[in-house]
Amino acid sequence: LLKSLCYTEEDQAAFSAESVREGLRIKDLIETAPHESIAESIKYLLRNRIITRGELVGVENYILGKPSNVLKLRRDHSAAVLRKQHEQRKQQLQDPLNLGKAAQISSVKSVQKARVRAAMTA
């Protein structure tokens, strides 16, 4: 059951390549938008429905120019999931659904923080 819930290495590579392409596409749109600042460019792209708010999630690294904050969020997410997994092992449990819920909660918190940061720059 657990193996069927995991992404294959090919899936992970495809997601990674797609994320890079999408990030570069959005970066290019921001850089070529007809405005003086990144914030104004983003507002222009959103107003004209060239991009959606959902597409901006994950590009806070480019917007804020602080990759260390993004890396910290990723590390915190990984640590939260690993803590939950460690708790399960101590209790001699193997509950992938519960572990998945912990990952989802952590991920939702990260997305919310990213949206707040993006909104602050807009």
Short mmCIF file of C-alpha atoms in Angstrom, two decimals:
data_model
loop_
_atom_site.label_atom_id
_atom_site.label_comp_id
_atom_site.label_asym_id
_atom_site.label_seq_id
_atom_site.Cartn_x
_atom_site.Cartn_y
_atom_site.Cartn_z
CA LEU A 1 0.00 0.00 0.00
CA LEU A 2 2.75 2.44 0.95
CA LYS A 3 4.59 1.94 -2.35
CA SER A 4 1.42 2.73 -4.30
CA LEU A 5 1.16 6.09 -2.49
CA CYS A 6 4.68 7.19 -3.44
CA TYR A 7 5.78 8.96 -6.60
CA THR A 8 8.26 7.14 -8.80
CA GLU A 9 11.64 8.68 -9.59
CA GLU A 10 10.36 9.40 -13.10
CA ASP A 11 7.34 11.24 -11.66
CA GLN A 12 9.59 13.27 -9.37
CA ALA A 13 11.91 14.17 -12.25
CA ALA A 14 8.94 15.22 -14.40
CA PHE A 15 7.50 17.39 -11.58
CA SER A 16 10.89 18.97 -11.02
CA ALA A 17 11.39 19.77 -14.71
CA GLU A 18 7.88 21.17 -14.98
CA SER A 19 8.41 23.34 -11.90
CA VAL A 20 11.62 24.78 -13.33
CA ARG A 21 9.94 25.54 -16.67
CA GLU A 22 6.98 27.15 -14.94
CA GLY A 23 9.22 29.21 -12.66
CA LEU A 24 11.25 30.47 -15.60
CA ARG A 25 8.05 31.31 -17.51
CA ILE A 26 6.70 33.37 -14.64
CA LYS A 27 10.08 35.02 -14.04
CA ASP A 28 10.21 36.01 -17.71
CA LEU A 29 6.66 37.42 -17.56
CA ILE A 30 7.52 39.49 -14.49
CA GLU A 31 10.71 40.80 -16.06
CA THR A 32 9.04 41.76 -19.35
CA ALA A 33 5.87 43.31 -17.89
CA PRO A 34 5.67 47.05 -18.60
CA HIS A 35 6.35 48.38 -15.08
CA GLU A 36 9.23 49.73 -13.01
CA SER A 37 9.08 47.37 -10.03
CA ILE A 38 8.50 43.68 -9.52
CA ALA A 39 5.43 44.43 -7.40
CA GLU A 40 3.89 46.60 -10.12
CA SER A 41 4.71 44.00 -12.77
CA ILE A 42 2.95 41.32 -10.73
CA LYS A 43 -0.09 43.54 -10.22
CA TYR A 44 -0.19 44.19 -13.99
CA LEU A 45 0.00 40.47 -14.79
CA LEU A 46 -2.75 39.66 -12.29
CA ARG A 47 -5.03 42.52 -13.38
CA ASN A 48 -4.76 41.48 -17.01
CA ARG A 49 -5.24 37.80 -16.12
CA ILE A 50 -1.94 36.80 -17.67
CA ILE A 51 -1.13 34.82 -14.54
CA THR A 52 -3.20 33.73 -11.54
CA ARG A 53 -2.44 34.08 -7.85
CA GLY A 54 -2.06 30.32 -7.68
CA GLU A 55 0.77 30.47 -10.20
CA LEU A 56 2.68 32.84 -7.94
CA VAL A 57 2.89 30.35 -5.10
CA GLY A 58 6.46 29.14 -5.01
CA VAL A 59 8.06 32.13 -6.77
CA GLU A 60 8.48 34.07 -3.53
CA ASN A 61 12.16 33.23 -3.80
CA TYR A 62 12.37 35.39 -6.92
CA ILE A 63 10.05 38.08 -5.57
CA LEU A 64 11.76 38.48 -2.22
CA GLY A 65 15.27 37.61 -3.32
CA LYS A 66 15.82 35.63 -0.12
CA PRO A 67 16.26 31.96 -0.98
CA SER A 68 17.36 31.20 2.59
CA ASN A 69 13.79 31.82 3.82
CA VAL A 70 12.40 29.41 1.24
CA LEU A 71 14.98 26.78 2.18
CA LYS A 72 14.10 27.19 5.85
CA LEU A 73 10.40 26.62 5.08
CA ARG A 74 11.26 23.48 3.13
CA ARG A 75 13.47 22.20 5.95
CA ASP A 76 10.73 22.92 8.49
CA HIS A 77 8.21 21.00 6.37
CA SER A 78 10.55 18.01 6.07
CA ALA A 79 11.27 18.12 9.80
CA ALA A 80 7.54 18.16 10.65
CA VAL A 81 6.89 15.10 8.50
CA LEU A 82 9.93 13.27 9.88
CA ARG A 83 8.85 14.09 13.47
CA LYS A 84 5.43 12.57 12.78
CA GLN A 85 7.05 9.50 11.24
CA HIS A 86 9.35 9.16 14.28
CA GLU A 87 6.33 9.38 16.61
CA GLN A 88 4.62 6.62 14.64
CA ARG A 89 7.69 4.39 14.88
CA LYS A 90 7.92 4.93 18.65
CA GLN A 91 4.29 3.81 18.91
CA GLN A 92 5.04 0.93 16.52
CA LEU A 93 2.51 2.27 14.03
CA GLN A 94 2.71 2.52 10.28
CA ASP A 95 -0.10 4.79 9.21
CA PRO A 96 0.63 6.41 5.82
CA LEU A 97 -2.71 8.26 5.85
CA ASN A 98 -1.94 9.95 9.16
CA LEU A 99 1.57 10.75 7.95
CA GLY A 100 0.07 12.17 4.76
CA LYS A 101 -2.27 14.37 6.81
CA ALA A 102 0.70 15.73 8.77
CA ALA A 103 2.49 16.51 5.52
CA GLN A 104 -0.61 18.17 4.10
CA ILE A 105 -1.07 20.37 7.18
CA SER A 106 2.57 21.44 7.05
CA SER A 107 2.33 22.09 3.33
CA VAL A 108 -0.83 24.19 3.72
CA LYS A 109 0.93 26.30 6.36
CA SER A 110 3.87 26.83 3.99
CA VAL A 111 1.55 27.84 1.14
CA GLN A 112 -0.26 30.29 3.41
CA LYS A 113 3.04 31.86 4.50
CA ALA A 114 4.13 32.16 0.87
CA ARG A 115 0.87 33.87 -0.06
CA VAL A 116 1.26 36.34 2.78
CA ARG A 117 4.81 37.16 1.66
CA ALA A 118 3.71 37.57 -1.94
CA ALA A 119 0.82 39.81 -0.90
CA MET A 120 3.19 41.99 1.14
CA THR A 121 5.29 42.67 -1.94
CA ALA A 122 2.32 43.34 -4.21
#
